[in-house]
């Protein structure tokens, strides 16, 4: 069955998070996703708060930009969250937006090399292994977590380029695809992920999460038109967003699911007039129509 989620956009102030999280939990939403966009809100900080305010909601962070974070710190924080809230946190890592990385002096000359080294070290640390590494970017000297996760610790990767998609298939436990990924591109990306999985001999499940630009209610068409222009999708024939009622949303989710998405995360516009109402709409009106 397709998993359905929404995003708490970091353009909203952090003090709005509690009410939206509780709305999501009460409405029966499956997943709420958070972002660590520069220079807005910390992904793991908000995730820990959201998880603490709920009892059943799964919370995803999609994604943590690895140039910003020493891998040992990431492992410590992720492990803490996994132990505090078993089975409810979903963590994705990725290159980050390169212009932002440049602003903070963390831009890597080879983002792919960094992501490979980082993912290998992070997964080993979360498995409780003692790690020494002298890579181009990741350098660890006999590092191990005192409090590694007590259960599975899956790490997803955000990916867009062909090489990163193959890397995700090779090393990660799932892949996050950005908003603006149409169904045809989901199919293509899934094939590239599978190439990486095949090369690594992996046969375990590999869920694909995709963000889908979405708007409903008053002014939805106008808000989405502005959002599409902002992201560079002015051609209305490109299937990269959904507007309308619950039936339109359910039909769109079905298209992305048929293309290979296991989780569809409906991404409201930053100027949505009622973020809590959007969450209730997805959980109470769209979810029953999604197989």
Short mmCIF file of C-alpha atoms in Angstrom, two decimals:
data_model
loop_
_atom_site.label_atom_id
_atom_site.label_comp_id
_atom_site.label_asym_id
_atom_site.label_seq_id
_atom_site.Cartn_x
_atom_site.Cartn_y
_atom_site.Cartn_z
CA UNK A 1 0.00 0.00 0.00
CA UNK A 2 1.22 3.50 -0.83
CA UNK A 3 2.30 5.53 2.19
CA UNK A 4 1.06 9.11 2.32
CA UNK A 5 2.73 12.05 4.02
CA UNK A 6 2.94 15.83 4.06
CA UNK A 7 5.69 18.38 4.72
CA UNK A 8 6.04 20.93 7.50
CA UNK A 9 7.76 23.55 5.37
CA UNK A 10 10.58 25.35 7.21
CA UNK A 11 9.30 28.63 5.83
CA UNK A 12 6.85 28.36 8.74
CA UNK A 13 8.29 29.51 12.09
CA UNK A 14 9.38 26.71 14.45
CA UNK A 15 6.70 27.64 17.00
CA UNK A 16 4.05 26.51 14.48
CA UNK A 17 5.37 22.95 14.52
CA UNK A 18 3.64 21.71 17.68
CA UNK A 19 0.11 22.48 16.50
CA UNK A 20 0.70 21.03 13.05
CA UNK A 21 2.28 17.86 14.48
CA UNK A 22 -0.62 17.33 16.86
CA UNK A 23 -3.07 17.91 14.04
CA UNK A 24 -1.26 15.28 11.96
CA UNK A 25 -1.27 12.80 14.83
CA UNK A 26 -4.93 13.34 15.66
CA UNK A 27 -5.99 13.12 12.01
CA UNK A 28 -4.20 9.80 11.49
CA UNK A 29 -1.57 10.99 9.02
CA UNK A 30 1.10 8.35 8.45
CA UNK A 31 4.21 10.49 7.95
CA UNK A 32 5.27 14.10 8.43
CA UNK A 33 8.47 15.20 6.73
CA UNK A 34 10.84 17.99 7.79
CA UNK A 35 13.65 19.74 5.94
CA UNK A 36 17.03 21.06 6.97
CA UNK A 37 17.17 23.87 4.43
CA UNK A 38 19.68 26.66 5.01
CA UNK A 39 19.21 28.80 6.95
CA UNK A 40 15.87 27.90 8.42
CA UNK A 41 15.37 25.07 10.95
CA UNK A 42 17.50 22.15 12.15
CA UNK A 43 16.25 18.82 10.87
CA UNK A 44 17.07 16.61 13.84
CA UNK A 45 16.06 19.25 16.38
CA UNK A 46 12.60 19.59 14.87
CA UNK A 47 12.31 15.83 14.36
CA UNK A 48 13.01 15.10 18.02
CA UNK A 49 10.42 17.66 19.09
CA UNK A 50 7.81 16.35 16.66
CA UNK A 51 8.35 12.76 17.76
CA UNK A 52 8.11 13.74 21.43
CA UNK A 53 4.76 15.48 20.84
CA UNK A 54 3.18 12.40 19.23
CA UNK A 55 2.74 8.73 19.97
CA UNK A 56 2.31 7.10 16.57
CA UNK A 57 3.27 9.56 13.80
CA UNK A 58 6.38 8.70 11.77
CA UNK A 59 8.64 11.69 11.17
CA UNK A 60 11.07 11.95 8.28
CA UNK A 61 14.00 14.30 7.79
CA UNK A 62 14.61 14.75 4.12
CA UNK A 63 17.36 15.61 4.07
CA UNK A 64 20.47 16.29 6.17
CA UNK A 65 23.14 18.02 4.01
CA UNK A 66 26.29 16.05 4.73
CA UNK A 67 28.85 18.84 4.08
CA UNK A 68 27.38 20.72 7.07
CA UNK A 69 27.72 17.85 9.55
CA UNK A 70 30.66 15.85 10.85
CA UNK A 71 29.66 12.23 10.40
CA UNK A 72 30.35 11.37 14.06
CA UNK A 73 27.98 14.11 15.24
CA UNK A 74 25.33 12.93 12.79
CA UNK A 75 25.71 9.35 14.01
CA UNK A 76 25.40 10.43 17.66
CA UNK A 77 22.27 12.48 17.02
CA UNK A 78 20.59 9.97 14.69
CA UNK A 79 21.27 7.12 17.09
CA UNK A 80 19.81 9.12 19.97
CA UNK A 81 16.63 9.78 17.99
CA UNK A 82 16.35 6.12 16.92
CA UNK A 83 16.72 4.95 20.52
CA UNK A 84 14.28 7.49 21.94
CA UNK A 85 11.61 6.83 19.30
CA UNK A 86 12.11 3.30 17.93
CA UNK A 87 10.72 2.73 14.47
CA UNK A 88 9.25 6.22 14.02
CA UNK A 89 12.14 8.29 12.66
CA UNK A 90 13.14 8.26 8.98
CA UNK A 91 16.46 9.91 8.17
CA UNK A 92 17.75 10.87 4.74
CA UNK A 93 21.10 12.46 3.89
CA UNK A 94 22.34 14.10 0.72
CA UNK A 95 24.66 16.52 -1.03
CA UNK A 96 22.81 19.65 0.06
CA UNK A 97 22.33 22.69 -2.15
CA UNK A 98 25.82 23.55 -3.35
CA UNK A 99 25.33 27.33 -3.25
CA UNK A 100 24.34 27.07 0.41
CA UNK A 101 27.30 24.83 1.13
CA UNK A 102 29.52 27.46 -0.45
CA UNK A 103 28.04 30.15 1.79
CA UNK A 104 29.24 28.34 4.90
CA UNK A 105 32.62 27.26 3.51
CA UNK A 106 31.61 23.59 3.31
CA UNK A 107 31.30 23.06 -0.44
CA UNK A 108 33.04 19.83 -1.45
CA UNK A 109 35.06 19.60 -4.64
CA UNK A 110 33.63 16.11 -5.18
CA UNK A 111 30.17 15.87 -3.57
CA UNK A 112 29.79 12.26 -4.74
CA UNK A 113 33.03 11.18 -3.08
CA UNK A 114 31.96 12.89 0.13
CA UNK A 115 28.55 11.23 0.06
CA UNK A 116 30.04 7.77 -0.51
CA UNK A 117 32.57 8.12 2.31
CA UNK A 118 29.99 9.64 4.61
CA UNK A 119 27.32 7.01 3.98
CA UNK A 120 29.73 4.13 4.51
CA UNK A 121 30.99 5.60 7.78
CA UNK A 122 27.54 6.59 9.04
CA UNK A 123 26.03 3.16 8.41
CA UNK A 124 28.97 1.44 10.09
CA UNK A 125 28.75 3.68 13.16
CA UNK A 126 25.00 3.10 13.44
CA UNK A 127 25.61 -0.66 13.30
CA UNK A 128 27.78 -0.29 16.39
CA UNK A 129 31.07 -0.82 14.59
CA UNK A 130 34.35 0.82 15.52
CA UNK A 131 35.44 2.89 12.54
CA UNK A 132 38.76 4.23 11.35
CA UNK A 133 38.81 6.02 8.01
CA UNK A 134 41.29 8.18 6.15
CA UNK A 135 39.27 9.25 3.14
CA UNK A 136 39.37 12.38 1.09
CA UNK A 137 36.71 13.96 3.32
CA UNK A 138 35.78 11.56 6.12
CA UNK A 139 38.53 10.93 8.66
CA UNK A 140 37.85 8.94 11.79
CA UNK A 141 40.32 7.46 14.26
CA UNK A 142 38.93 4.50 16.21
CA UNK A 143 35.43 5.97 16.61
CA UNK A 144 32.49 4.00 17.98
CA UNK A 145 29.17 5.02 19.47
CA UNK A 146 28.63 4.23 23.14
CA UNK A 147 24.87 4.21 22.48
CA UNK A 148 24.28 2.77 19.01
CA UNK A 149 20.73 2.01 17.90
CA UNK A 150 19.19 -1.09 19.46
CA UNK A 151 17.29 -1.99 16.29
CA UNK A 152 17.42 -1.34 12.56
CA UNK A 153 18.89 2.03 11.60
CA UNK A 154 18.03 2.64 7.93
CA UNK A 155 19.57 5.62 6.16
CA UNK A 156 18.03 6.99 2.98
CA UNK A 157 19.78 9.21 0.46
CA UNK A 158 18.36 12.13 -1.46
CA UNK A 159 19.35 11.86 -5.10
CA UNK A 160 18.79 13.49 -8.48
CA UNK A 161 21.82 12.85 -10.71
CA UNK A 162 22.45 9.48 -12.33
CA UNK A 163 25.59 8.68 -10.33
CA UNK A 164 23.99 9.63 -7.04
CA UNK A 165 20.93 7.50 -7.83
CA UNK A 166 23.17 4.50 -8.52
CA UNK A 167 25.11 5.24 -5.32
CA UNK A 168 21.86 5.30 -3.37
CA UNK A 169 20.93 1.91 -4.75
CA UNK A 170 24.35 0.57 -3.83
CA UNK A 171 24.67 1.95 -0.28
CA UNK A 172 21.39 3.34 1.05
CA UNK A 173 18.23 1.80 2.46
CA UNK A 174 15.94 3.98 0.36
CA UNK A 175 15.92 7.05 -1.87
CA UNK A 176 14.21 10.44 -1.60
CA UNK A 177 13.30 12.21 -4.85
CA UNK A 178 12.73 15.94 -4.91
CA UNK A 179 9.56 17.78 -5.82
CA UNK A 180 9.30 18.30 -9.55
CA UNK A 181 10.03 14.64 -10.31
CA UNK A 182 7.33 13.56 -12.77
CA UNK A 183 6.14 9.93 -13.03
CA UNK A 184 8.30 9.21 -16.09
CA UNK A 185 11.38 10.40 -14.21
CA UNK A 186 10.42 8.29 -11.19
CA UNK A 187 10.50 5.23 -13.46
CA UNK A 188 13.86 6.24 -14.90
CA UNK A 189 15.31 6.97 -11.47
CA UNK A 190 14.04 3.69 -10.09
CA UNK A 191 15.88 1.88 -12.90
CA UNK A 192 19.12 3.71 -12.04
CA UNK A 193 18.68 2.85 -8.35
CA UNK A 194 18.18 -0.78 -9.33
CA UNK A 195 21.40 -0.68 -11.35
CA UNK A 196 23.27 0.29 -8.19
CA UNK A 197 21.49 -2.38 -6.18
CA UNK A 198 22.28 -5.04 -8.74
CA UNK A 199 25.96 -4.07 -8.90
CA UNK A 200 26.15 -4.35 -5.09
CA UNK A 201 24.24 -7.65 -5.01
CA UNK A 202 21.49 -6.14 -2.87
CA UNK A 203 18.08 -7.80 -2.73
CA UNK A 204 16.63 -6.09 0.37
CA UNK A 205 13.70 -3.66 0.02
CA UNK A 206 14.55 -0.16 -1.18
CA UNK A 207 11.64 2.25 -0.70
CA UNK A 208 11.41 5.34 -2.89
CA UNK A 209 9.98 8.55 -1.40
CA UNK A 210 8.91 11.37 -3.71
CA UNK A 211 7.72 14.89 -2.92
CA UNK A 212 4.73 16.13 -4.93
CA UNK A 213 3.81 19.83 -5.14
CA UNK A 214 0.17 20.11 -4.04
CA UNK A 215 -2.46 22.75 -3.35
CA UNK A 216 -6.14 22.66 -2.46
CA UNK A 217 -8.77 25.09 -1.28
CA UNK A 218 -9.20 28.79 -2.13
CA UNK A 219 -6.65 30.15 -4.58
CA UNK A 220 -5.04 26.73 -5.17
CA UNK A 221 -4.58 27.19 -8.91
CA UNK A 222 -3.00 30.62 -8.53
CA UNK A 223 -0.73 29.54 -5.69
CA UNK A 224 0.45 26.49 -7.61
CA UNK A 225 1.06 28.50 -10.79
CA UNK A 226 3.35 30.79 -8.79
CA UNK A 227 5.07 27.80 -7.18
CA UNK A 228 5.69 26.17 -10.56
CA UNK A 229 7.19 29.41 -11.92
CA UNK A 230 9.44 29.66 -8.87
CA UNK A 231 10.76 26.13 -9.36
CA UNK A 232 11.08 26.43 -13.13
CA UNK A 233 8.07 24.37 -14.28
CA UNK A 234 5.99 26.98 -16.14
CA UNK A 235 4.75 24.49 -18.77
CA UNK A 236 1.33 23.40 -17.46
CA UNK A 237 1.56 20.11 -19.37
CA UNK A 238 4.42 18.88 -17.17
CA UNK A 239 2.99 16.47 -14.64
CA UNK A 240 4.81 17.72 -11.54
CA UNK A 241 2.01 19.01 -9.31
CA UNK A 242 -1.59 18.49 -8.27
CA UNK A 243 -4.40 20.91 -7.42
CA UNK A 244 -8.06 20.31 -6.70
CA UNK A 245 -10.15 18.10 -4.47
CA UNK A 246 -9.42 14.77 -2.80
CA UNK A 247 -10.19 12.83 -5.98
CA UNK A 248 -7.62 14.81 -7.96
CA UNK A 249 -5.07 14.24 -5.21
CA UNK A 250 -5.78 10.49 -5.02
CA UNK A 251 -5.48 10.16 -8.81
CA UNK A 252 -2.12 11.96 -8.72
CA UNK A 253 -0.82 9.79 -5.89
CA UNK A 254 -1.82 6.72 -7.91
CA UNK A 255 0.19 7.96 -10.92
CA UNK A 256 3.34 8.40 -8.87
CA UNK A 257 2.81 5.08 -7.08
CA UNK A 258 2.39 3.25 -10.38
CA UNK A 259 5.66 4.83 -11.53
CA UNK A 260 7.52 3.34 -8.56
CA UNK A 261 7.03 5.62 -5.56
CA UNK A 262 6.40 3.77 -2.30
CA UNK A 263 5.74 6.98 -0.35
CA UNK A 264 4.20 10.13 -1.80
CA UNK A 265 4.77 13.22 0.34
CA UNK A 266 2.33 15.99 -0.57
CA UNK A 267 4.19 19.30 -0.41
CA UNK A 268 1.96 22.35 0.19
CA UNK A 269 2.84 25.78 -1.11
CA UNK A 270 4.69 28.00 1.38
CA UNK A 271 1.78 30.45 1.31
CA UNK A 272 -0.91 27.85 2.01
CA UNK A 273 -3.47 29.78 4.10
CA UNK A 274 -4.23 26.82 6.39
CA UNK A 275 -1.32 24.36 6.90
CA UNK A 276 -3.20 22.41 9.58
CA UNK A 277 -6.22 22.21 7.29
CA UNK A 278 -4.00 20.84 4.53
CA UNK A 279 -2.82 18.08 6.87
CA UNK A 280 -6.38 17.18 7.84
CA UNK A 281 -7.42 17.19 4.17
CA UNK A 282 -4.66 14.73 3.26
CA UNK A 283 -5.24 12.43 6.22
CA UNK A 284 -9.04 12.44 6.34
CA UNK A 285 -10.12 12.95 2.73
CA UNK A 286 -7.27 11.81 0.46
CA UNK A 287 -5.99 8.83 2.46
CA UNK A 288 -9.26 6.83 2.26
CA UNK A 289 -9.13 7.08 -1.55
CA UNK A 290 -5.52 5.87 -1.88
CA UNK A 291 -5.00 2.13 -2.21
#
